[in-house]
Short mmCIF file of C-alpha atoms and ligand atoms in Angstrom, two decimals:
data_model
loop_
_atom_site.label_atom_id
_atom_site.label_comp_id
_atom_site.label_asym_id
_atom_site.label_seq_id
_atom_site.Cartn_x
_atom_site.Cartn_y
_atom_site.Cartn_z
CA MET A 1 14.44 35.06 -1.61
CA GLU A 2 11.73 34.19 0.89
CA ILE A 3 13.08 31.99 3.67
CA PHE A 4 11.12 29.04 5.09
CA ASP A 5 11.89 27.02 8.23
CA LEU A 6 10.87 23.96 6.23
CA ILE A 7 10.19 23.23 2.59
CA VAL A 8 8.62 19.91 1.67
CA ILE A 9 8.87 18.66 -1.92
CA GLY A 10 5.89 16.45 -2.75
CA GLY A 11 2.32 16.65 -1.48
CA GLY A 12 1.52 12.94 -1.06
CA PRO A 13 0.87 11.27 2.34
CA GLY A 14 4.51 11.72 3.47
CA GLY A 15 4.78 15.29 2.25
CA TYR A 16 1.40 16.68 3.24
CA LEU A 17 1.48 15.18 6.71
CA ALA A 18 5.02 16.45 7.32
CA ALA A 19 3.91 19.95 6.25
CA GLU A 20 0.77 19.75 8.36
CA ARG A 21 2.61 18.65 11.52
CA ALA A 22 5.37 21.24 10.98
CA GLY A 23 2.86 24.02 10.38
CA HIS A 24 0.94 22.96 13.50
CA ALA A 25 4.15 23.19 15.52
CA GLY A 26 4.67 26.78 14.34
CA LEU A 27 7.35 26.29 11.68
CA LYS A 28 7.07 28.53 8.63
CA THR A 29 6.37 25.75 6.12
CA MET A 30 5.82 25.44 2.40
CA VAL A 31 4.85 22.27 0.50
CA ILE A 32 5.44 22.14 -3.26
CA GLU A 33 3.42 19.77 -5.44
CA LYS A 34 3.48 19.47 -9.23
CA ARG A 35 0.34 17.38 -9.88
CA GLU A 36 -2.27 17.16 -7.15
CA PHE A 37 -2.21 17.20 -3.36
CA GLY A 38 -2.78 13.76 -1.91
CA GLY A 39 -0.25 12.16 -4.26
CA VAL A 40 -0.57 8.66 -5.67
CA CYS A 41 -2.36 7.34 -2.56
CA LEU A 42 -5.34 9.68 -2.79
CA ASN A 43 -5.50 10.26 -6.54
CA GLU A 44 -4.49 7.03 -8.20
CA GLY A 45 -3.71 4.41 -5.60
CA CYS A 46 -4.97 3.40 -2.17
CA VAL A 47 -8.20 5.37 -1.95
CA PRO A 48 -9.51 5.06 -5.53
CA SER A 49 -8.83 1.32 -5.56
CA LYS A 50 -10.79 0.95 -2.33
CA THR A 51 -13.84 2.66 -3.85
CA PHE A 52 -13.63 0.17 -6.75
CA LEU A 53 -13.28 -2.76 -4.36
CA ASN A 54 -16.25 -1.64 -2.30
CA SER A 55 -18.41 -1.60 -5.43
CA ALA A 56 -17.28 -5.16 -6.10
CA LYS A 57 -18.16 -6.14 -2.54
CA VAL A 58 -21.67 -4.71 -2.88
CA PHE A 59 -22.00 -6.48 -6.24
CA ASP A 60 -20.87 -9.81 -4.75
CA TYR A 61 -23.33 -9.39 -1.87
CA ALA A 62 -26.17 -8.57 -4.26
CA ASN A 63 -25.46 -11.63 -6.36
CA HIS A 64 -25.27 -13.85 -3.29
CA ALA A 65 -28.13 -12.23 -1.42
CA ALA A 66 -30.21 -15.41 -1.57
CA ALA A 67 -27.57 -17.15 0.56
CA TYR A 68 -28.57 -14.74 3.34
CA GLY A 69 -32.29 -15.20 2.77
CA VAL A 70 -32.70 -12.01 0.75
CA ASN A 71 -34.60 -12.86 -2.41
CA GLY A 72 -35.71 -10.79 -5.39
CA VAL A 73 -32.45 -8.83 -5.78
CA GLY A 74 -32.12 -10.23 -9.30
CA LYS A 75 -28.98 -10.33 -11.38
CA ALA A 76 -26.98 -7.25 -10.45
CA THR A 77 -24.94 -5.38 -13.06
CA VAL A 78 -22.06 -2.96 -12.64
CA ASP A 79 -22.11 0.53 -14.17
CA GLN A 80 -18.35 0.98 -14.52
CA LYS A 81 -18.74 4.60 -15.66
CA PHE A 82 -20.63 5.36 -12.46
CA VAL A 83 -18.02 3.48 -10.38
CA VAL A 84 -15.31 5.77 -11.85
CA GLU A 85 -17.45 8.90 -11.27
CA ARG A 86 -18.09 7.88 -7.68
CA LYS A 87 -14.34 7.26 -7.25
CA ASN A 88 -13.62 10.74 -8.62
CA GLY A 89 -16.09 12.21 -6.12
CA VAL A 90 -14.43 10.39 -3.20
CA VAL A 91 -10.98 11.56 -4.35
CA LYS A 92 -12.16 15.16 -4.75
CA MET A 93 -13.59 15.20 -1.24
CA LEU A 94 -10.41 13.83 0.32
CA VAL A 95 -8.06 16.09 -1.66
CA SER A 96 -10.03 19.13 -0.56
CA GLY A 97 -9.81 17.80 3.01
CA VAL A 98 -6.01 17.62 2.73
CA LYS A 99 -5.81 21.17 1.40
CA GLY A 100 -8.13 22.35 4.18
CA GLN A 101 -5.89 20.78 6.82
CA LEU A 102 -2.77 22.40 5.30
CA LYS A 103 -4.51 25.77 5.25
CA ARG A 104 -5.70 25.43 8.85
CA ASN A 105 -2.09 24.72 9.86
CA HIS A 106 -0.82 27.82 8.02
CA VAL A 107 1.16 25.87 5.42
CA THR A 108 1.94 27.64 2.12
CA MET A 109 0.85 25.38 -0.74
CA LYS A 110 2.60 25.84 -4.05
CA MET A 111 1.64 24.12 -7.28
CA ALA A 112 4.92 23.88 -9.21
CA GLU A 113 7.74 21.52 -10.10
CA ALA A 114 10.44 21.91 -7.45
CA PHE A 115 14.15 21.70 -8.18
CA ILE A 116 17.02 21.73 -5.67
CA GLU A 117 19.56 24.23 -7.00
CA GLY A 118 22.22 24.07 -4.31
CA LYS A 119 23.24 24.98 -0.78
CA THR A 120 24.33 28.26 0.82
CA ASP A 121 25.34 29.02 4.42
CA GLU A 122 21.75 30.05 5.10
CA GLY A 123 20.01 27.03 3.63
CA ILE A 124 19.02 25.09 0.56
CA VAL A 125 17.95 26.93 -2.59
CA ILE A 126 14.76 25.57 -4.09
CA LYS A 127 13.42 26.66 -7.44
CA ALA A 128 9.66 26.29 -7.86
CA GLY A 129 8.43 27.40 -11.25
CA GLU A 130 9.95 30.84 -11.83
CA GLU A 131 10.51 31.59 -8.14
CA LYS A 132 13.32 30.74 -5.77
CA PHE A 133 13.08 30.05 -2.04
CA LEU A 134 15.48 29.32 0.77
CA ALA A 135 14.82 26.34 3.02
CA LYS A 136 16.46 26.06 6.43
CA ARG A 137 15.39 22.44 6.30
CA LEU A 138 14.18 20.26 3.48
CA ILE A 139 12.02 17.15 3.40
CA VAL A 140 12.05 15.23 0.13
CA ALA A 141 8.80 13.31 -0.34
CA THR A 142 8.64 12.79 -4.10
CA GLY A 143 7.20 9.28 -3.89
CA SER A 144 7.45 6.52 -6.45
CA MET A 145 6.34 5.57 -9.93
CA PRO A 146 5.45 2.26 -11.57
CA VAL A 147 8.29 0.17 -12.92
CA VAL A 148 7.82 -0.31 -16.67
CA PRO A 149 10.67 -2.65 -17.67
CA PRO A 150 12.01 -2.94 -21.22
CA ILE A 151 9.82 -5.94 -22.08
CA PRO A 152 9.26 -5.88 -25.87
CA GLY A 153 5.94 -4.23 -26.70
CA LEU A 154 5.19 -3.07 -23.14
CA ARG A 155 5.92 0.65 -23.56
CA GLU A 156 4.41 0.85 -27.07
CA ASN A 157 1.20 -0.73 -25.83
CA LEU A 158 1.19 1.54 -22.78
CA GLN A 159 1.20 4.50 -25.16
CA ALA A 160 -1.45 2.85 -27.32
CA GLY A 161 -3.68 2.37 -24.26
CA THR A 162 -3.82 -1.45 -24.16
CA VAL A 163 -1.36 -1.62 -21.27
CA MET A 164 -2.24 0.25 -18.07
CA THR A 165 -0.49 1.05 -14.80
CA ASN A 166 -2.26 1.80 -11.51
CA ARG A 167 -3.07 5.27 -12.91
CA GLU A 168 -4.95 4.29 -16.07
CA VAL A 169 -6.69 1.22 -14.62
CA LEU A 170 -8.55 3.38 -12.10
CA ASP A 171 -10.03 5.48 -14.91
CA LEU A 172 -11.23 2.51 -16.94
CA THR A 173 -14.91 3.17 -17.73
CA GLU A 174 -15.49 -0.15 -19.47
CA ILE A 175 -14.98 -3.60 -18.01
CA PRO A 176 -12.54 -5.49 -20.25
CA GLU A 177 -13.63 -8.93 -21.33
CA LYS A 178 -10.13 -10.36 -20.94
CA LEU A 179 -7.74 -8.69 -18.49
CA VAL A 180 -4.18 -9.92 -18.05
CA VAL A 181 -2.36 -8.75 -14.94
CA ILE A 182 1.44 -8.84 -15.01
CA GLY A 183 2.64 -9.31 -11.43
CA GLY A 184 0.77 -11.06 -8.62
CA GLY A 185 1.70 -8.46 -5.97
CA VAL A 186 -0.60 -6.14 -4.04
CA ILE A 187 -1.80 -3.94 -6.91
CA GLY A 188 -2.22 -6.88 -9.26
CA LEU A 189 -4.24 -8.91 -6.77
CA GLU A 190 -6.51 -6.06 -5.70
CA MET A 191 -7.33 -5.28 -9.33
CA ALA A 192 -7.71 -9.00 -10.15
CA SER A 193 -10.16 -9.25 -7.24
CA TYR A 194 -12.17 -6.25 -8.52
CA PHE A 195 -12.28 -7.09 -12.22
CA SER A 196 -12.99 -10.79 -11.69
CA SER A 197 -15.91 -9.88 -9.41
CA VAL A 198 -17.43 -7.51 -11.97
CA GLY A 199 -17.16 -9.87 -14.90
CA SER A 200 -13.71 -9.82 -16.56
CA LYS A 201 -11.87 -13.03 -17.32
CA VAL A 202 -8.69 -12.29 -15.36
CA THR A 203 -5.32 -14.02 -15.77
CA VAL A 204 -2.45 -13.15 -13.42
CA VAL A 205 1.05 -13.89 -14.71
CA GLU A 206 3.51 -14.01 -11.82
CA MET A 207 7.22 -14.74 -11.96
CA LEU A 208 7.44 -16.35 -8.50
CA ASN A 209 5.83 -19.62 -7.49
CA LYS A 210 3.47 -17.88 -5.07
CA ILE A 211 1.28 -14.79 -5.11
CA ALA A 212 1.38 -11.79 -2.76
CA GLY A 213 5.18 -11.71 -2.39
CA PRO A 214 6.25 -11.82 1.26
CA THR A 215 2.78 -12.76 2.57
CA GLU A 216 2.68 -15.77 4.91
CA ALA A 217 2.70 -18.90 2.70
CA GLU A 218 -0.50 -20.53 4.07
CA ILE A 219 -2.42 -17.27 3.65
CA SER A 220 -1.07 -16.71 0.16
CA LYS A 221 -2.46 -20.17 -0.80
CA ILE A 222 -5.89 -19.46 0.70
CA LEU A 223 -6.03 -16.11 -1.12
CA GLN A 224 -5.08 -17.79 -4.38
CA LYS A 225 -7.83 -20.42 -3.94
CA SER A 226 -10.43 -17.74 -3.12
CA LEU A 227 -9.54 -15.74 -6.21
CA GLU A 228 -9.49 -18.89 -8.36
CA LYS A 229 -13.02 -19.62 -7.14
CA LYS A 230 -14.03 -16.24 -8.55
CA GLY A 231 -12.52 -17.26 -11.88
CA VAL A 232 -9.01 -15.77 -11.72
CA ASP A 233 -6.47 -17.90 -13.57
CA PHE A 234 -2.95 -17.85 -12.14
CA LYS A 235 0.15 -18.56 -14.21
CA LEU A 236 2.84 -18.94 -11.54
CA GLY A 237 6.57 -19.31 -12.15
CA ALA A 238 5.81 -17.49 -15.40
CA LYS A 239 7.93 -14.64 -16.70
CA VAL A 240 6.44 -12.18 -19.16
CA THR A 241 8.72 -11.83 -22.17
CA ALA A 242 6.62 -9.76 -24.60
CA VAL A 243 3.37 -7.87 -24.85
CA GLU A 244 1.52 -7.85 -28.15
CA LYS A 245 -1.57 -5.93 -29.23
CA ASP A 246 -3.95 -8.69 -28.18
CA CYS A 247 -1.94 -11.02 -25.98
CA VAL A 248 0.79 -11.41 -23.36
CA VAL A 249 3.67 -13.79 -24.02
CA TYR A 250 5.33 -15.57 -21.10
CA GLU A 251 7.83 -18.31 -20.40
CA LYS A 252 6.93 -21.11 -18.03
CA ASP A 253 8.91 -24.30 -17.45
CA GLY A 254 11.06 -23.49 -20.47
CA LYS A 255 8.04 -23.20 -22.77
CA VAL A 256 6.75 -20.04 -24.47
CA GLU A 257 3.02 -19.54 -23.99
CA LYS A 258 0.46 -16.82 -24.78
CA VAL A 259 -2.65 -15.54 -23.08
CA ALA A 260 -5.22 -13.39 -24.93
CA ALA A 261 -5.85 -9.89 -23.55
CA ASP A 262 -8.11 -6.91 -24.29
CA LYS A 263 -6.32 -4.94 -21.60
CA VAL A 264 -3.11 -5.54 -19.65
CA LEU A 265 -2.27 -4.21 -16.19
CA CYS A 266 1.43 -3.81 -15.51
CA SER A 267 1.92 -4.09 -11.74
CA ILE A 268 5.42 -5.40 -11.20
CA GLY A 269 6.54 -2.96 -8.54
CA ARG A 270 7.39 0.71 -8.08
CA ARG A 271 10.61 2.71 -7.95
CA ALA A 272 11.54 5.86 -6.06
CA VAL A 273 11.29 9.21 -7.89
CA THR A 274 14.78 10.66 -7.47
CA GLN A 275 15.65 11.85 -10.98
CA GLY A 276 15.36 15.43 -12.17
CA ILE A 277 14.92 17.05 -8.76
CA GLY A 278 18.52 18.17 -8.24
CA LEU A 279 19.47 15.81 -5.38
CA GLU A 280 22.98 15.60 -6.87
CA ASN A 281 23.37 19.40 -6.42
CA ILE A 282 23.54 18.95 -2.65
CA GLY A 283 25.18 15.49 -2.68
CA VAL A 284 22.37 13.32 -1.32
CA ASN A 285 23.42 9.66 -1.05
CA MET A 286 21.40 7.11 -2.96
CA GLU A 287 21.31 3.35 -3.14
CA ARG A 288 19.54 1.38 -5.88
CA GLY A 289 17.76 4.53 -6.99
CA ALA A 290 16.33 5.45 -3.57
CA ILE A 291 17.47 8.05 -1.02
CA VAL A 292 19.39 6.55 1.89
CA THR A 293 17.92 7.52 5.28
CA ASP A 294 18.55 6.52 8.88
CA ASP A 295 15.80 5.67 11.37
CA MET A 296 15.37 9.40 12.12
CA MET A 297 14.68 10.00 8.41
CA ARG A 298 17.93 11.97 7.98
CA THR A 299 19.89 11.79 4.75
CA ASN A 300 23.68 12.20 4.68
CA VAL A 301 23.19 15.96 4.10
CA ALA A 302 22.59 18.08 7.21
CA ASN A 303 18.99 19.36 7.50
CA VAL A 304 17.80 17.25 4.58
CA TYR A 305 15.30 14.46 5.29
CA ALA A 306 13.48 11.97 3.02
CA VAL A 307 10.14 10.32 3.83
CA GLY A 308 7.78 7.96 2.04
CA ASP A 309 8.35 5.82 -1.06
CA VAL A 310 11.35 7.94 -2.14
CA ASN A 311 13.54 6.22 0.48
CA GLY A 312 12.49 2.82 -0.90
CA LYS A 313 12.06 1.23 2.55
CA ILE A 314 8.41 0.17 2.85
CA MET A 315 6.26 1.65 0.10
CA LEU A 316 3.04 2.12 2.04
CA ALA A 317 1.15 5.35 2.74
CA HIS A 318 0.96 4.69 6.48
CA THR A 319 4.74 4.15 6.61
CA ALA A 320 5.09 7.56 4.97
CA TYR A 321 2.76 9.12 7.58
CA ARG A 322 4.85 7.86 10.46
CA GLU A 323 8.14 8.74 8.73
CA ALA A 324 6.79 12.26 8.21
CA GLU A 325 6.11 12.59 11.94
CA VAL A 326 9.51 11.17 12.83
CA ALA A 327 11.24 13.66 10.51
CA VAL A 328 9.31 16.63 11.86
CA ASN A 329 9.82 15.58 15.49
CA ASN A 330 13.57 15.39 14.90
CA ILE A 331 13.51 18.81 13.22
CA LEU A 332 11.72 20.13 16.32
CA GLY A 333 14.42 18.63 18.52
CA LYS A 334 12.19 15.84 19.89
CA LYS A 335 14.08 12.60 19.41
CA ASP A 336 11.98 10.09 17.49
CA ARG A 337 12.80 6.92 15.54
CA MET A 338 11.05 4.63 13.05
CA ARG A 339 10.28 1.07 14.08
CA TYR A 340 9.76 -0.72 10.79
CA ASN A 341 9.07 -4.13 12.38
CA VAL A 342 5.56 -3.14 13.49
CA ILE A 343 4.17 -1.69 10.29
CA PRO A 344 0.99 -3.54 9.37
CA SER A 345 0.07 -4.28 5.79
CA VAL A 346 -3.31 -4.97 4.25
CA ILE A 347 -4.34 -6.51 0.93
CA TYR A 348 -7.86 -5.29 0.24
CA THR A 349 -8.95 -8.26 -1.84
CA ASN A 350 -12.14 -10.10 -0.98
CA PRO A 351 -11.27 -11.81 1.38
CA GLU A 352 -8.85 -9.23 2.76
CA VAL A 353 -5.49 -9.95 4.36
CA GLY A 354 -4.03 -8.16 7.38
CA SER A 355 -0.49 -8.88 8.49
CA VAL A 356 2.18 -7.50 10.74
CA GLY A 357 5.65 -8.56 11.83
CA GLU A 358 7.46 -11.83 11.28
CA THR A 359 6.11 -14.81 9.38
CA GLU A 360 7.07 -18.30 10.55
CA GLU A 361 9.51 -18.44 7.64
CA SER A 362 11.14 -15.03 8.22
CA ALA A 363 11.46 -15.69 11.97
CA LYS A 364 13.18 -19.02 11.35
CA GLU A 365 15.48 -17.43 8.76
CA LYS A 366 16.55 -15.00 11.49
CA GLY A 367 17.25 -17.94 13.81
CA LEU A 368 14.55 -16.92 16.29
CA ASP A 369 13.12 -19.54 18.63
CA VAL A 370 9.40 -19.32 17.82
CA LYS A 371 6.16 -21.20 18.11
CA CYS A 372 3.24 -20.66 15.76
CA VAL A 373 -0.45 -21.20 16.06
CA SER A 374 -2.96 -21.17 13.24
CA ILE A 375 -6.71 -21.36 13.84
CA PRO A 376 -9.71 -21.08 11.50
CA LEU A 377 -11.78 -17.90 11.58
CA THR A 378 -14.82 -20.11 12.18
CA PHE A 379 -13.86 -19.82 15.86
CA SER A 380 -15.57 -16.42 15.58
CA GLY A 381 -19.37 -16.39 15.71
CA ARG A 382 -19.68 -13.12 13.82
CA TYR A 383 -17.46 -14.44 11.04
CA ILE A 384 -19.73 -17.45 10.50
CA ALA A 385 -22.86 -15.30 10.76
CA GLU A 386 -21.66 -12.90 8.07
CA ASN A 387 -19.88 -15.12 5.54
CA THR A 388 -20.65 -17.99 3.21
CA ASP A 389 -17.02 -18.76 2.30
CA LEU A 390 -15.51 -19.88 5.59
CA ASN A 391 -11.85 -20.37 4.68
CA GLY A 392 -10.23 -17.60 6.79
CA ILE A 393 -7.43 -18.26 9.25
CA CYS A 394 -5.49 -16.40 11.93
CA LYS A 395 -1.85 -17.30 12.41
CA LEU A 396 0.27 -15.93 15.25
CA VAL A 397 4.04 -16.10 15.68
CA VAL A 398 5.34 -16.03 19.27
CA ASN A 399 8.91 -15.50 20.43
CA ASN A 400 9.57 -18.28 22.96
CA LYS A 401 12.37 -16.37 24.64
CA THR A 402 10.35 -13.24 25.44
CA ASN A 403 6.87 -14.86 25.46
CA THR A 404 5.62 -12.01 23.27
CA LEU A 405 3.99 -11.84 19.86
CA ILE A 406 6.23 -11.01 16.93
CA GLY A 407 3.87 -11.64 14.03
CA ALA A 408 0.21 -12.00 13.07
CA HIS A 409 -1.28 -12.97 9.71
CA ILE A 410 -5.00 -13.06 9.14
CA ILE A 411 -7.17 -13.63 6.09
CA GLY A 412 -10.87 -12.84 6.38
CA SER A 413 -13.35 -10.01 6.81
CA TYR A 414 -12.26 -6.88 8.71
CA SER A 415 -8.69 -8.18 9.22
CA GLY A 416 -7.35 -4.94 7.73
CA GLU A 417 -9.27 -2.99 10.37
CA TYR A 418 -8.14 -4.81 13.50
CA ILE A 419 -4.57 -5.87 12.57
CA VAL A 420 -3.42 -2.65 14.26
CA SER A 421 -4.45 -4.12 17.64
CA VAL A 422 -1.82 -6.82 17.15
CA SER A 423 0.72 -4.22 15.96
CA ALA A 424 0.22 -2.49 19.31
CA MET A 425 0.75 -5.75 21.22
CA ILE A 426 3.97 -6.38 19.29
CA ASP A 427 5.20 -2.80 19.57
CA LEU A 428 4.54 -2.61 23.32
CA GLU A 429 5.98 -6.11 23.82
CA VAL A 430 2.96 -7.19 25.84
CA ASP A 431 3.48 -10.55 27.54
CA ILE A 432 1.16 -13.32 26.26
CA GLU A 433 -0.25 -13.75 29.80
CA ASN A 434 -1.25 -10.07 29.82
CA ILE A 435 -2.83 -10.28 26.34
CA LYS A 436 -5.03 -13.04 27.78
CA LYS A 437 -6.43 -10.51 30.23
CA LEU A 438 -7.58 -8.09 27.49
CA VAL A 439 -11.34 -7.95 26.90
CA PHE A 440 -12.49 -8.12 23.27
CA PRO A 441 -16.05 -7.13 22.35
CA HIS A 442 -18.31 -10.10 21.60
CA PRO A 443 -19.32 -11.13 19.01
CA THR A 444 -16.65 -9.69 16.74
CA VAL A 445 -14.29 -11.13 14.19
CA CYS A 446 -11.31 -9.60 16.04
CA GLU A 447 -12.00 -12.01 18.92
CA ILE A 448 -10.07 -14.45 16.77
CA VAL A 449 -6.85 -12.92 18.14
CA ARG A 450 -7.95 -13.79 21.68
CA GLU A 451 -8.92 -17.30 20.58
CA ALA A 452 -5.55 -17.78 18.88
CA ILE A 453 -3.70 -16.51 21.96
CA PHE A 454 -5.49 -19.10 24.12
CA SER A 455 -4.64 -21.81 21.57
CA ILE A 456 -0.90 -21.30 21.96
P1 NAI B 1 4.71 -5.72 -5.80
O1 NAI B 1 6.15 -5.54 -5.55
O2 NAI B 1 3.76 -5.87 -4.67
O3 NAI B 1 4.50 -7.03 -6.76
C1 NAI B 1 5.11 -7.14 -8.03
C2 NAI B 1 5.08 -8.59 -8.48
O4 NAI B 1 5.45 -8.65 -9.84
C3 NAI B 1 6.07 -9.49 -7.72
O5 NAI B 1 5.36 -10.58 -7.18
C4 NAI B 1 7.07 -9.92 -8.81
O6 NAI B 1 7.56 -11.21 -8.62
C5 NAI B 1 6.23 -9.82 -10.09
N1 NAI B 1 7.00 -9.62 -11.34
C6 NAI B 1 8.06 -8.78 -11.54
N2 NAI B 1 8.48 -8.86 -12.83
C7 NAI B 1 7.67 -9.76 -13.47
C8 NAI B 1 7.59 -10.27 -14.81
N3 NAI B 1 8.40 -9.86 -15.79
N4 NAI B 1 6.64 -11.20 -15.09
C9 NAI B 1 5.79 -11.62 -14.12
N5 NAI B 1 5.82 -11.16 -12.85
C10 NAI B 1 6.73 -10.24 -12.51
O7 NAI B 1 4.30 -4.51 -6.75
P2 NAI B 1 2.90 -3.82 -7.08
O8 NAI B 1 1.77 -4.80 -6.94
O9 NAI B 1 3.10 -3.17 -8.39
O10 NAI B 1 2.72 -2.74 -5.95
C11 NAI B 1 3.65 -1.64 -5.87
C12 NAI B 1 3.73 -1.05 -4.49
O11 NAI B 1 2.51 -0.45 -4.12
C13 NAI B 1 4.10 -2.06 -3.45
O12 NAI B 1 5.19 -1.56 -2.72
C14 NAI B 1 2.88 -2.16 -2.59
O13 NAI B 1 3.23 -2.37 -1.23
C15 NAI B 1 2.18 -0.83 -2.80
N6 NAI B 1 0.74 -1.00 -2.68
C16 NAI B 1 0.19 -1.33 -1.50
C17 NAI B 1 -1.16 -1.54 -1.38
C18 NAI B 1 -1.73 -1.95 -0.07
O14 NAI B 1 -1.05 -1.85 0.93
N7 NAI B 1 -2.97 -2.43 -0.01
C19 NAI B 1 -2.07 -1.39 -2.51
C20 NAI B 1 -1.39 -1.07 -3.71
C21 NAI B 1 -0.05 -0.87 -3.77
#
């Protein structure tokens, strides 16, 4: 049996980056992937959805060109087949980039389904296809899959092609006339934003009384209004109870109602992939279907780590990246820990949302003494110059005791690009007085952070 210093199961963002960093550091590393390198993020998640959303943005601009003094553009149309082809091209380019990086870092790439057979004194026995390997250390990075609950008709219609998950929706070559989205979370809203822009009549059925889950309440309302303006219909406090061939049935305020659908997107969350990989053969602890890890990404089994969605902590690709680095650093003997409180999140709707840290609500729930400031994005000259809808806001949450930022929530153009600047301020615990001394380029939309700081 060939022995590796490190075997990584799963070639998504957590797995490929762990392999790349380990290979770079000189560890004899193998990464095993059963579908395609890049995982859900590159092949059927983050990146493909962003190519879709950019097409919608261009389309929206074209249709509103006259508002910027550009006439003669005419009524734009969307070639959905081309949008999917372009998406496939983008994915292909990035997947080959990932493989190139792994190769450059001397990582062995194996296309096979990996299975953990057991443990010996020398290491962990991994079966990959017909071969067996010995891993001195193991990183499990098997990711997550969409939750498809036992709602009557949901699975049957998924097989029949009427119901889609994130995978099928990104291969849709025709724009459905009526799209019903089950779940007003991140995936649901991004796809609602895209399909409503390009002409579908979109209805979002969401169980809670607000969209975008833990997003700051004021921002969630603005996002809802913006999407409603584009024609999205929201059924809030509505629980889907059945899916039929041409409609979705839901319960709202004790009444059963129906909404017609040509296609249905099921986006009600994801669950860790922990079944069928042999975790029980080495006794890995699990909780609610996800692998339990500490802040060094260690499981309860010596030399076994878990990074990315499989540990069920924060299911975001960039969380997986950092977890991968933390795991590899600890393997290399360099102490490193995750700090989950400074992980930014972005909703790539139009307008987009960037947030990090505590909301006013979560801070108060924790009993923190905070003050909040919320200012309109119209305090930024570039924002006004570039937008016709001027409803963006920037909200900051400050810890009174430490006089440092602990949260920022912004809705408006580019917020997903510059939210990381606030993550840095939170992570480094920069005093508000010192943030005031930072110079922001002018005119930019990110200047809004400076404006908000001076409004405290
Ligand atoms: P989610 O957890 O964000 O939202 C699911 C929503 O479905 C919740 O609001 C929930 O209340 C609702 N729901 C559950 N059961 C329901 C029912 N029977 N009827 C009506 N509503 C119901 O899950 P989503 O959108 O599927 O995303 C999955 C994961 O992918 C998340 O962890 C998300 O963070 C990640 N993701 C992140 C992106 C980003 O950062 N831009 C983009 C896409 C996905």
